[in-house]
Short mmCIF file of C-alpha atoms and ligand atoms in Angstrom, two decimals:
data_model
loop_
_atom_site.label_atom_id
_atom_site.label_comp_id
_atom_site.label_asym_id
_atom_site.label_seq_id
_atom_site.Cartn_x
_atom_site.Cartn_y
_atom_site.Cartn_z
CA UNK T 1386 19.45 24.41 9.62
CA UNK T 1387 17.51 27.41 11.47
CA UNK T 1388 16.87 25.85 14.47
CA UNK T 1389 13.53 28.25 14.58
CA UNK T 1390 11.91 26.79 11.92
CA UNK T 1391 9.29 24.41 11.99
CA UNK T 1392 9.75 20.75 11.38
CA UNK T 1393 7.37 20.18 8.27
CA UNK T 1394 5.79 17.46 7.24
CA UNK T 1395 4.67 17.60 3.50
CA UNK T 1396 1.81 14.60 2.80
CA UNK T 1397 -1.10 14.48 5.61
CA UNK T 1398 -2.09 10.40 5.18
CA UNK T 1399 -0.44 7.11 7.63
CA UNK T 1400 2.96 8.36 6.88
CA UNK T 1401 2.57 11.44 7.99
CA UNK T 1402 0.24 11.32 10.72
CA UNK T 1403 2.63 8.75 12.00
CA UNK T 1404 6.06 11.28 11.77
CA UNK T 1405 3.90 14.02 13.74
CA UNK T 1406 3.17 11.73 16.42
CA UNK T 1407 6.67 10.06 16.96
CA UNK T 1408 8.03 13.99 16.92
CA UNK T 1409 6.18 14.56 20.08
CA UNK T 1410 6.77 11.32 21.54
CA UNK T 1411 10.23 11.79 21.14
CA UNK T 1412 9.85 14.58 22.96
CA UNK T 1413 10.30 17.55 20.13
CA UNK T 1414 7.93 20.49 21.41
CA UNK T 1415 9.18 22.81 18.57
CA UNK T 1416 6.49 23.68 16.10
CA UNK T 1417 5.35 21.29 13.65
CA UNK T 1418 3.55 21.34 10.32
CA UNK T 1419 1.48 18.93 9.01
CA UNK T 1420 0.35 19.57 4.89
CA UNK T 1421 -2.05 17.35 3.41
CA UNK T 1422 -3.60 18.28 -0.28
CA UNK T 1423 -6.52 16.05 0.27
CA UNK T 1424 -9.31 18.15 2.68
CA UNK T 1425 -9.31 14.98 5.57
CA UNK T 1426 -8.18 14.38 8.61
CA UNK T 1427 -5.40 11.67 7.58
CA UNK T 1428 -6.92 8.43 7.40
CA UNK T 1429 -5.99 4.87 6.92
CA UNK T 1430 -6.55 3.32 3.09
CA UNK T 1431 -6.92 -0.75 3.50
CA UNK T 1432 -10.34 -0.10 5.01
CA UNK T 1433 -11.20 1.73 1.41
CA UNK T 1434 -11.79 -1.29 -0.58
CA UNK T 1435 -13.00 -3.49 2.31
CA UNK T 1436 -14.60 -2.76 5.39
CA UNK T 1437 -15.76 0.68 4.67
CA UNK T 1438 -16.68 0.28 0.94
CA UNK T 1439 -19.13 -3.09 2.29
CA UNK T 1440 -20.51 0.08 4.60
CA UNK T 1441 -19.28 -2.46 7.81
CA UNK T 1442 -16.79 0.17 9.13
CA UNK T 1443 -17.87 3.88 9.87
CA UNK T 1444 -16.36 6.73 9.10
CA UNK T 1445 -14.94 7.77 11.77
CA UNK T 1446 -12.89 4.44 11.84
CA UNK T 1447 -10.64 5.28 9.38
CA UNK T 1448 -9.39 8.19 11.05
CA UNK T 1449 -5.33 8.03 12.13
CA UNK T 1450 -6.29 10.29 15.20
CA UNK T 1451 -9.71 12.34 15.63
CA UNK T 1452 -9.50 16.24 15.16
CA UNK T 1453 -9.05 16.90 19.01
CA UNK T 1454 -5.26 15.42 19.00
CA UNK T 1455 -3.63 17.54 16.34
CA UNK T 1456 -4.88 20.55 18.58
CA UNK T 1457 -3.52 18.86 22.15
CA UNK T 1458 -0.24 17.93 20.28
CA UNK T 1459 0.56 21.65 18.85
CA UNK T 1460 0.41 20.08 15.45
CA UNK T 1461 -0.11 22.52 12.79
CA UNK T 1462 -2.82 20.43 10.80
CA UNK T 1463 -3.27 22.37 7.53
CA UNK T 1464 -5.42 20.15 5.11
CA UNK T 1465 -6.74 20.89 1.22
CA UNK T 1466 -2.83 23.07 1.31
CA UNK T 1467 -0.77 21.22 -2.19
CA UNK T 1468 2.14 22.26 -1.40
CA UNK T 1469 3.81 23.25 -5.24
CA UNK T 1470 7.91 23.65 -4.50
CA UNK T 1471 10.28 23.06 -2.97
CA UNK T 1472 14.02 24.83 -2.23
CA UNK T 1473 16.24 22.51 -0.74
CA UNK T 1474 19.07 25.09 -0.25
CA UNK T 1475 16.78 27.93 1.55
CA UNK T 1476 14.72 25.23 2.90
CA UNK T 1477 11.70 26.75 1.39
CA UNK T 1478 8.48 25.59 0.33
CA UNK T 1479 6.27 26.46 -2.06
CA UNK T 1480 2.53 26.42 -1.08
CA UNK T 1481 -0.80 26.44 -4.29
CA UNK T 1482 -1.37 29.70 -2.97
CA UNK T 1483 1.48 31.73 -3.44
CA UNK T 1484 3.03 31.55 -0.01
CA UNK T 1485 6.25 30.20 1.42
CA UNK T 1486 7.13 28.31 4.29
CA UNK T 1487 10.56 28.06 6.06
CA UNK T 1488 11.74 24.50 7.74
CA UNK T 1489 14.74 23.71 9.65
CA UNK T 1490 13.89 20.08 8.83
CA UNK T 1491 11.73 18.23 5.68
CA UNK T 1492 9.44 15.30 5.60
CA UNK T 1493 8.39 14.07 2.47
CA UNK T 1494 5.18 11.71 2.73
CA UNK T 1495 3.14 12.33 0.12
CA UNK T 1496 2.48 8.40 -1.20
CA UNK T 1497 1.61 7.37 -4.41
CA UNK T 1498 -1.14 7.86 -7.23
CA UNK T 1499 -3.03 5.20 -8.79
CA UNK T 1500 -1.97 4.81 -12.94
CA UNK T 1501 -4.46 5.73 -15.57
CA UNK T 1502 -5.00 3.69 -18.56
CA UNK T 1503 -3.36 4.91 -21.64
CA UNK T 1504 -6.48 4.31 -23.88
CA UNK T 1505 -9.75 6.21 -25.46
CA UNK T 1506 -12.41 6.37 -23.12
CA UNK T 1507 -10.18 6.22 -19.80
CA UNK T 1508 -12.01 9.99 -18.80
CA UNK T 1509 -15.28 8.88 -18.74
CA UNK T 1510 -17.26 9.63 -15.56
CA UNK T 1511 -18.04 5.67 -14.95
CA UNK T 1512 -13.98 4.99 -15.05
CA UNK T 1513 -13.37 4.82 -11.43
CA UNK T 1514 -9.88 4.59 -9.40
CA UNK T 1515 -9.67 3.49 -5.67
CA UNK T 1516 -7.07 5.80 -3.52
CA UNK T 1517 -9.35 8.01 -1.63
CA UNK T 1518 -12.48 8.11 0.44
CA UNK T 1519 -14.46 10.06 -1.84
CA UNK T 1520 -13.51 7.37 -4.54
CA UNK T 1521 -14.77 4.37 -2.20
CA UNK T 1522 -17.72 6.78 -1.21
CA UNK T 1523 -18.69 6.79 -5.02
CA UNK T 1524 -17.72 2.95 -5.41
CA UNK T 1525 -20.11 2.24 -2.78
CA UNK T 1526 -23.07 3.79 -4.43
CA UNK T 1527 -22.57 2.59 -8.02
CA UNK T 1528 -22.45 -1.25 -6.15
CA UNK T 1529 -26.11 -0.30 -5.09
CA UNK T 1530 -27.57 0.51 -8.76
CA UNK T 1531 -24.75 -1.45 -11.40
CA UNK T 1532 -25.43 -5.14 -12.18
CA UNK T 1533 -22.51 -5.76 -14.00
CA UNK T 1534 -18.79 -3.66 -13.97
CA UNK T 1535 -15.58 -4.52 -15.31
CA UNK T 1536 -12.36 -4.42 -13.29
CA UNK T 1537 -9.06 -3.80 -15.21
CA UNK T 1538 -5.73 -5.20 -13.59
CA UNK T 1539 -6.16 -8.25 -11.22
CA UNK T 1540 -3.99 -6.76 -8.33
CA UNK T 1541 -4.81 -6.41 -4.49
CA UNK T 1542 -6.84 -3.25 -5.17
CA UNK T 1543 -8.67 -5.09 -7.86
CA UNK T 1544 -9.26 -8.00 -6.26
CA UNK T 1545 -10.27 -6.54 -3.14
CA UNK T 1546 -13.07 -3.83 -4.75
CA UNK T 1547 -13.90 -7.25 -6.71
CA UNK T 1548 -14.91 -9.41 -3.65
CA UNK T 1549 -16.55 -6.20 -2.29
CA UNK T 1550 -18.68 -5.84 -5.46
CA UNK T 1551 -19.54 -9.56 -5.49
CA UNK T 1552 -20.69 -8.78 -1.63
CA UNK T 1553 -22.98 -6.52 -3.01
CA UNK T 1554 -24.67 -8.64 -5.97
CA UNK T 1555 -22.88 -7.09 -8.52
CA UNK T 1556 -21.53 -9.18 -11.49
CA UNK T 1557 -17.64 -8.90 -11.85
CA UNK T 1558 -15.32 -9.33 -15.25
CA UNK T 1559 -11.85 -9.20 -14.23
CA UNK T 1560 -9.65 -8.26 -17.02
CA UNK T 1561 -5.90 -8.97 -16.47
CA UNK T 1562 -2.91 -8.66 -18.90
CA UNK T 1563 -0.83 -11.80 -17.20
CA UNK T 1564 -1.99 -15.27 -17.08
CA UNK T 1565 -3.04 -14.98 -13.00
CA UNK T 1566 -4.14 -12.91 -11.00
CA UNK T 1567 -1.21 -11.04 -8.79
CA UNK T 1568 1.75 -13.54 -10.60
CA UNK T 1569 4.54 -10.63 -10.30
CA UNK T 1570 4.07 -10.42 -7.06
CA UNK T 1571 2.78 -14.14 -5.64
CA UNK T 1572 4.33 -16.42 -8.35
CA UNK T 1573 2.30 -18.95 -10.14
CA UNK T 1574 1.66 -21.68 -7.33
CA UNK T 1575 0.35 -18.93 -5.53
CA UNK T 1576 -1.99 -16.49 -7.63
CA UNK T 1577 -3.70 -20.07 -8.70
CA UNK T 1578 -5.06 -19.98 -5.17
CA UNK T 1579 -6.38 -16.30 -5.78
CA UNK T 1580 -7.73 -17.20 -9.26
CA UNK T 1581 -9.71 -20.08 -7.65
CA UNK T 1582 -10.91 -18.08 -4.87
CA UNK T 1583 -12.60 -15.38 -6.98
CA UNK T 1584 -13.71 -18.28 -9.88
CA UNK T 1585 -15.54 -19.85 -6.89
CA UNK T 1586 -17.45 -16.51 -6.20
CA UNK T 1587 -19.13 -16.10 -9.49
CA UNK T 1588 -16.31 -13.52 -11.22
CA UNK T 1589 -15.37 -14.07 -14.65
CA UNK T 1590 -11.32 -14.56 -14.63
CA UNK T 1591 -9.79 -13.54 -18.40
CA UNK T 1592 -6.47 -13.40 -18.45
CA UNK T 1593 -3.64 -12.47 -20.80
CA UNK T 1594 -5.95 -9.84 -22.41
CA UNK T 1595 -5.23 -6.11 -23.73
CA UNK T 1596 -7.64 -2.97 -23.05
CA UNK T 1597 -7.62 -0.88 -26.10
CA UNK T 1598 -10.78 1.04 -25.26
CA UNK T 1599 -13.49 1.68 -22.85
CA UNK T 1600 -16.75 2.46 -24.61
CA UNK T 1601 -19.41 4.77 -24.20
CA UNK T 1602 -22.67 6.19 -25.02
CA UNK T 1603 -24.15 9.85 -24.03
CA UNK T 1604 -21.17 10.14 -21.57
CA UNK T 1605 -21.57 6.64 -20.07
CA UNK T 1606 -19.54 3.58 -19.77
CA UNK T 1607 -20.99 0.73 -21.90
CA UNK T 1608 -18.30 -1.63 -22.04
CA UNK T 1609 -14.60 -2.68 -22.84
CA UNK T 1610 -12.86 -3.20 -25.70
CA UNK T 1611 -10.00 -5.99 -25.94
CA UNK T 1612 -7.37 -6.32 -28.44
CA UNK T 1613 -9.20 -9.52 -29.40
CA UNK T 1614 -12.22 -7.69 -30.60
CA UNK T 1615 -14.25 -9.01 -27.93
CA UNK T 1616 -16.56 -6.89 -25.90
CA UNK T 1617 -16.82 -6.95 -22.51
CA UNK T 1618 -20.07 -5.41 -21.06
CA UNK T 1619 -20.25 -3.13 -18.22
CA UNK T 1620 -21.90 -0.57 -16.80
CA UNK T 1621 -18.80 1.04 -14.92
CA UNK T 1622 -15.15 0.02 -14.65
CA UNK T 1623 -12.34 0.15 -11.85
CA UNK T 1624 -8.86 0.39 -13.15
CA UNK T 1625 -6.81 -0.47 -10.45
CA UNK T 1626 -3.03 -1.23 -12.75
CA UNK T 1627 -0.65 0.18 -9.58
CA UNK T 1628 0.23 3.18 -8.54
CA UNK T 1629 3.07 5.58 -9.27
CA UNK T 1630 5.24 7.27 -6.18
CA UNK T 1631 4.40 11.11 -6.19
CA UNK T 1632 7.61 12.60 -6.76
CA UNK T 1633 6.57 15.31 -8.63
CA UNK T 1634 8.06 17.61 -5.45
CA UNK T 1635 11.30 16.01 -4.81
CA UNK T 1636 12.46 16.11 -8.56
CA UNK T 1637 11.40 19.62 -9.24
CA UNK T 1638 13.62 20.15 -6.09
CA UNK T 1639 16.55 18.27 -7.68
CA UNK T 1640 16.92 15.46 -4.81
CA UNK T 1641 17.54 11.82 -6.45
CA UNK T 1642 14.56 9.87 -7.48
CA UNK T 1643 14.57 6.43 -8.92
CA UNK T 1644 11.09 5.37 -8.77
CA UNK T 1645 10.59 6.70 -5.52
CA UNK T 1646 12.36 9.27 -3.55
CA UNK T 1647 15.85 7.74 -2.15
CA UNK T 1648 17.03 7.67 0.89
CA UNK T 1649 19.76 6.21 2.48
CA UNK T 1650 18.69 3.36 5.55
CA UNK T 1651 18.05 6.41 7.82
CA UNK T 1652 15.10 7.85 5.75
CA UNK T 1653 17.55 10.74 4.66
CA UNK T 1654 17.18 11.79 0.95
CA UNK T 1655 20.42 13.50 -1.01
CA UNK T 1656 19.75 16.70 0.95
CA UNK T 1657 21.18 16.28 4.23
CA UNK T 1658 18.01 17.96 5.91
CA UNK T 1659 14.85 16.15 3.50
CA UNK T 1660 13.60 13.02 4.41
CA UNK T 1661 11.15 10.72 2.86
CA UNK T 1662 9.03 7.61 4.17
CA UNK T 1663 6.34 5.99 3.27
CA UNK T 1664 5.01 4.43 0.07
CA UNK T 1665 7.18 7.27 -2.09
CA UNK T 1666 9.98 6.56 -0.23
CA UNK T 1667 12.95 4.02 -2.00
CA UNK T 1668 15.07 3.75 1.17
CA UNK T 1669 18.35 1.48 1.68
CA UNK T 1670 16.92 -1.69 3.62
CA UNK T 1671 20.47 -3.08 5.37
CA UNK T 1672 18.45 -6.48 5.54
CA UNK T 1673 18.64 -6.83 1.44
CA UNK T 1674 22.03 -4.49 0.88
CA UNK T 1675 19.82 -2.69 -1.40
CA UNK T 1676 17.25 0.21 -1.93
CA UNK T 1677 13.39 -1.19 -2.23
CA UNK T 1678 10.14 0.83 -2.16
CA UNK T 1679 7.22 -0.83 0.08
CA UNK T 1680 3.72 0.26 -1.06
CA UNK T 1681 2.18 -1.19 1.89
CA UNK T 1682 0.38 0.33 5.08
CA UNK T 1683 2.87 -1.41 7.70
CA UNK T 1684 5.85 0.04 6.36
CA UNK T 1685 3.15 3.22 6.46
CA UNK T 1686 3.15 2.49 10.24
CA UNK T 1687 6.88 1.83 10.98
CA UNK T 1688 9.16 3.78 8.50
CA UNK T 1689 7.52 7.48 9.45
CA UNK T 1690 8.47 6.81 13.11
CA UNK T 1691 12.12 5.90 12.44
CA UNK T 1692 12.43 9.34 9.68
CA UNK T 1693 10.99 10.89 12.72
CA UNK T 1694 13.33 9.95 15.00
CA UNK T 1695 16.51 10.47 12.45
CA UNK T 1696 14.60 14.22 12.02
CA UNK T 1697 15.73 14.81 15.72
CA UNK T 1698 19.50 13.41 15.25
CA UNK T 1699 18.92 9.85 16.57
CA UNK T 1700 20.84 7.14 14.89
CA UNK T 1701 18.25 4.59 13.05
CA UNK T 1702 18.83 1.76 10.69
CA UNK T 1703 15.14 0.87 9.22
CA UNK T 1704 15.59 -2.55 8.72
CA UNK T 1705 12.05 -4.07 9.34
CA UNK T 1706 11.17 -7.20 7.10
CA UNK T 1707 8.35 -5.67 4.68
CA UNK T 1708 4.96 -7.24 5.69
CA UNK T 1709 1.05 -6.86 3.91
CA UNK T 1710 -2.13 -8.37 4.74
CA UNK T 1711 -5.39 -8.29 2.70
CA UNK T 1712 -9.27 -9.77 2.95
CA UNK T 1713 -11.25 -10.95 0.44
CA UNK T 1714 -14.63 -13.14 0.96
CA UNK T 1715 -13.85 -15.49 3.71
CA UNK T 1716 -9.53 -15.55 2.92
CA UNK T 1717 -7.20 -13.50 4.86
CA UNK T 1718 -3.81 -13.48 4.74
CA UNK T 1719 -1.06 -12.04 6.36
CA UNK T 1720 2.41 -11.81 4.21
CA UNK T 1721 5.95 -11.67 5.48
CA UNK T 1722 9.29 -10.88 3.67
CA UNK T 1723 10.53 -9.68 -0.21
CA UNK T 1724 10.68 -11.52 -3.13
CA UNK T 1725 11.47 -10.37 -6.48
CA UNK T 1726 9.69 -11.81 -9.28
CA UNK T 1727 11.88 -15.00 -10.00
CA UNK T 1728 13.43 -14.73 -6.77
CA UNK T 1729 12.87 -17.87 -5.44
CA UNK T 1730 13.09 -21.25 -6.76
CA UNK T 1731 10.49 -23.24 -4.82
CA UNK T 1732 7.07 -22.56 -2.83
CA UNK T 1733 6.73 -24.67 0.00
CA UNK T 1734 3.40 -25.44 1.39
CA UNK T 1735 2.26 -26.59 4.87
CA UNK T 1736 -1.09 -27.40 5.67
CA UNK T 1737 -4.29 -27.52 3.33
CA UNK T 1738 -4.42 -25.79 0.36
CA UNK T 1739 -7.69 -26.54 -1.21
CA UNK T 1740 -9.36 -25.36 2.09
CA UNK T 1741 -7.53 -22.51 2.48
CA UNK T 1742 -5.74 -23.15 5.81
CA UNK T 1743 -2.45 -22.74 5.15
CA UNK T 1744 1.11 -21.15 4.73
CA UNK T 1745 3.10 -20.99 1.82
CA UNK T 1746 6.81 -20.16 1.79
CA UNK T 1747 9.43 -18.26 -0.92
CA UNK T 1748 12.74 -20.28 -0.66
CA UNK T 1749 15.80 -19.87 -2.36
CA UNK T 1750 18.95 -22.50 -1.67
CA UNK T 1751 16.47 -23.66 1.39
CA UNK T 1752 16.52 -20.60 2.82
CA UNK T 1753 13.29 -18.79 3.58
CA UNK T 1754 12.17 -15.58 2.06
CA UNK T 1755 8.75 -14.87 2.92
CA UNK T 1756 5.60 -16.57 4.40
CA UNK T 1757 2.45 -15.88 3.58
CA UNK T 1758 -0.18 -17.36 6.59
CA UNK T 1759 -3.73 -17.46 4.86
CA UNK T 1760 -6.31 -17.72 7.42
CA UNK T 1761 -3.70 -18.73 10.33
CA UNK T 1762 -3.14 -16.55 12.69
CA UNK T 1763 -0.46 -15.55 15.22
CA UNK T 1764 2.26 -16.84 13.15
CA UNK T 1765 4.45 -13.79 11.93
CA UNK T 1766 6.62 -13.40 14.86
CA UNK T 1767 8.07 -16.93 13.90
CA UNK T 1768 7.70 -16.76 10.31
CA UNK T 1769 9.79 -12.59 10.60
CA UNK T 1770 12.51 -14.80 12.46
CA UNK T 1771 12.72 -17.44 9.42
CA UNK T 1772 13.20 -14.22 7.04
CA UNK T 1773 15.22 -12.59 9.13
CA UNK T 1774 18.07 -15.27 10.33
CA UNK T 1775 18.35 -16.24 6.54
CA UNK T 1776 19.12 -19.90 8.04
CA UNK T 1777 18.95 -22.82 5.27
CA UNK T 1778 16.17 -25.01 6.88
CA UNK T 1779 14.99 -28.29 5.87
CA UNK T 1780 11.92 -27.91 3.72
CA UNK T 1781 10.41 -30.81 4.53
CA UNK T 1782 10.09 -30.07 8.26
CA UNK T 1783 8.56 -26.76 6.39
CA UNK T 1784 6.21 -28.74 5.37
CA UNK T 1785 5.26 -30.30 8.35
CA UNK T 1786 2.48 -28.97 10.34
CA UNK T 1787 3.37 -31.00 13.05
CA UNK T 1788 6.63 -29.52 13.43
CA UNK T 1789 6.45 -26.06 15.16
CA UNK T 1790 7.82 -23.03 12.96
CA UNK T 1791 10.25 -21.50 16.05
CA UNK T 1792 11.93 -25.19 16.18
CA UNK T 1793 12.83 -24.42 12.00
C1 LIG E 1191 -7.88 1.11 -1.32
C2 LIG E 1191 -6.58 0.73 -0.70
C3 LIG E 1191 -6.48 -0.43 0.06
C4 LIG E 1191 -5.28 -0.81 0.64
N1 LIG E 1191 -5.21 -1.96 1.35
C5 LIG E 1191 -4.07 -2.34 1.90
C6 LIG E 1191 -3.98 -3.56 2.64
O1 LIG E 1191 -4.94 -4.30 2.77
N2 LIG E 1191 -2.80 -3.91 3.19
C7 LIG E 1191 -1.70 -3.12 3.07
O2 LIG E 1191 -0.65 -3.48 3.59
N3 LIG E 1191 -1.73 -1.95 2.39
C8 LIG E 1191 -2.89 -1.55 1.80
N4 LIG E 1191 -2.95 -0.37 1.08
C9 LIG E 1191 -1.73 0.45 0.95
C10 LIG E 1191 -1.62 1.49 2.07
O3 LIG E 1191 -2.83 2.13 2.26
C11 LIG E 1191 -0.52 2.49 1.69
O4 LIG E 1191 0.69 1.81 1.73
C12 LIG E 1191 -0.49 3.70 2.62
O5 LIG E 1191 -1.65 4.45 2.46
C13 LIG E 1191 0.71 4.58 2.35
O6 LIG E 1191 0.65 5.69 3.18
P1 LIG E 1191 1.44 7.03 2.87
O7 LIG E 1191 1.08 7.96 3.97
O8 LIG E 1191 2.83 6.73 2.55
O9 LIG E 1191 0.81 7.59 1.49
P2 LIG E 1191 -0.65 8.06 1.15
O10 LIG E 1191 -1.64 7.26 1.89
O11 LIG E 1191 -0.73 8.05 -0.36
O12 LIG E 1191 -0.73 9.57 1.66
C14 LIG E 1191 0.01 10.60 1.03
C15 LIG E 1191 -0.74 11.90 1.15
O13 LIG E 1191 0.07 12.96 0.69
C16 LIG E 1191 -0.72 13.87 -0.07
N5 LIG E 1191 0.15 14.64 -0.97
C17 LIG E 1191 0.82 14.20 -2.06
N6 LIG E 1191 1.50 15.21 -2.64
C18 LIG E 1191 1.26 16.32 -1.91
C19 LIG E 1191 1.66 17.68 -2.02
N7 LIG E 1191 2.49 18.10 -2.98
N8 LIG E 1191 1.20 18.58 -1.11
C20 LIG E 1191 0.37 18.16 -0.10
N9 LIG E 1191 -0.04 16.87 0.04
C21 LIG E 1191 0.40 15.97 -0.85
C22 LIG E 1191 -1.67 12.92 -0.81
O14 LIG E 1191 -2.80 13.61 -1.30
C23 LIG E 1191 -2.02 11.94 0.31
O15 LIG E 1191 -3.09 12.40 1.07
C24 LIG E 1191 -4.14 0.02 0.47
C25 LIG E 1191 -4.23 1.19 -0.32
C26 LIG E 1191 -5.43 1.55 -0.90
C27 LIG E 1191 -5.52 2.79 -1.75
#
């Protein structure tokens, strides 16, 4: 490692925001690099398809830290730079312009991209995606004209830009390949709450259908086309069907990738001096004995600061017990834990579900997995704990709303 060389951070959004910042405040006053292809300030994504695309939150809110800091922190902020290679063994990079950068050590932040739809039609201007502001920007002025859109994939993004278009007056056909919305990730007894939620706000639920087209006219989108034959009208349509790590960097560089970049439970990819964090980041999590990949902006906020501190020699262990929240109409929710699909073997719930006060819980052989606290507040401390200690609890007492969670 030449100790001369900056620290470099490759991927300017959370993640990397985040890294900068815990470099200083660990007290690193080397020079630091901070490379983001998109031409921002980093910024924060949840408020994308909800506060800021229902025009509630400004701008400037979505901002990680305003222009001013970068300068009083000696951060080398270089925005609309791609950077194109990378040499792990002259710890080189590449930049879209031709020039090369030297750094002792590499961070590799540089998230995920949403997945296009495989099918005629998918290039037409009224196919829209939902990653970055100028794509909630746009979003936000087709919900002022359209009267009726399509939304393909019943995820959170879809869901979320689907309760923000219903906000606005605009009709909503969700089209989703499963049988309910978000089942991989929420299980059945869950995504029926999610289904219900949305049915109750005017959108049109079909499930277990196939795109095989969007449709057209003079450049326009005019509707979808489902295996069944059916046609579903629509003046525009989101395709929000997950996103895919950007790895692009890391494999052209040779360091192992498995659907994500991995790292070991320091952040540390197979090169000794590259680390990764963030949602392209498949890192060892000691908690599970395995490597998982969090696509979620709290893992965002936490796993940049402990690559960070590993960048400067310090022994971490990122162990933190994954956790997401989301808003839609009047439900919010706060989730806490990992579950694989078929992970568990029985949801538990406590406290009302038809009025959408309650939590639900992942067990497995009585012990807890995750909670999910939907429009509850202050409970994740306790509910992290249950995860956490992996103690088999008595699910009844779960149940029980009268039977406080730290006593479990
Ligand atoms: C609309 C939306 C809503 C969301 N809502 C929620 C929510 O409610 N709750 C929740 O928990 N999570 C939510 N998320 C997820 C959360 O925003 C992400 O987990 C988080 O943004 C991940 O941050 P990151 O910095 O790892 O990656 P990113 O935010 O993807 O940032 C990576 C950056 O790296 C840049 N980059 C990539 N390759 C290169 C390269 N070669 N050279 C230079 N730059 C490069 C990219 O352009 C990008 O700017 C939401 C995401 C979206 C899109």
């Amino acid at each position: 490692m030449d100790a001369t060389a900056p620290h470099v951070i490759v991927g300017a959004g959370l993640a990397g925001a985040q890294a900068a910042r815990t470099l200083r405040e660990e007290g690193y006053q080397g020079p630091l690099v901070l490379i983001g292809e998109e031409d921002e300030l980093p910024y924060e994504r949840p408020p994308l398809s909800k506060g800021y695309l229902l025009g509630k939150d400004p701008r400037e809110k979505i901002y990680v830290h305003p222009a001013a800091w970068y300068q009083e922190q000696r951060i080398d902020l270089r925005p609309g730079t791609s950077v194109t290679g990378l040499d792990p063994a002259a710890h080189r990079l590449t930049l879209a312009d031709g020039s090369t950068l030297d750094y002792a050590r590499l961070l590799l932040t540089t998230g995920a991209a949403p997945r296009r739809l495989p099918v005629p039609g998918a290039a037409l201007d009224g196919v829209h995606h939902l990653r970055r502001v100028e794509e909630s920007d746009r979003l936000r002025t087709l919900f002022r004209t359209a009267r009726r859109i399509a939304v393909i994939g019943a995820g959170w993004i879809g869901l979320e830009v689907t309760a923000a278009a219903r906000a606005a007056g605009v009709e909503v056909t969700v089209l989703e390949a499963a049988e309910l919305p978000l089942l991989r990730v929420l299980g059945r007894e869950v995504a029926e709450v999610f289904a219900q939620l949305h049915r109750e706000n005017g959108v049109e639920l079909r499930f277990g259908v196939q795109v095989t087209e969007i449709l057209g006219a003079d450049g326009a989108v005019t509707g979808v086309q489902l295996a069944d034959g059916a046609v579903v009208p629509a003046e525009a349509v989101l395709v929000g069907i997950g996103v895919r790590p950007n790895t692009a960097l890391a494999e052209q560089a040779g360091l192992a990738v498995a659907d994500g970049i991995s790292t070991d439970e320091q952040l540390r990819s197979s090169d000794p001096d590259v680390f990764a964090a963030g949602d392209v980041a498949r890192a060892h999590h000691p908690l599970y004995g395995r490597a998982i990949r969090v696509e979620h902006w709290a893992n965002a906020v936490h796993q940049p600061r402990a690559a960070a501190r590993a960048m400067l020699g310090q022994e971490v262990a990122y162990d933190r017990v994954p956790y997401f929240f989301t808003d839609q109409y009047d439900l919010g929710m706060e989730y806490t834990g990992y579950v694989e699909p078929d992970g568990y073997d029985r949801v538990v719930f406590r406290g009302d579900v038809a009025g959408r006060e309650f939590i639900a819980f992942w067990t497995a052989g009585g012990r807890v997995l995750a909670g999910m606290n939907v429009n509850i507040w202050d409970v994740t401390d306790p509910i992290r704990e249950l995860v956490r200690s992996g103690r088999v609890v008595d699910l009844d007492r779960l149940a029980d709303p009268d039977v406080p969670l730290g006593e479990l």
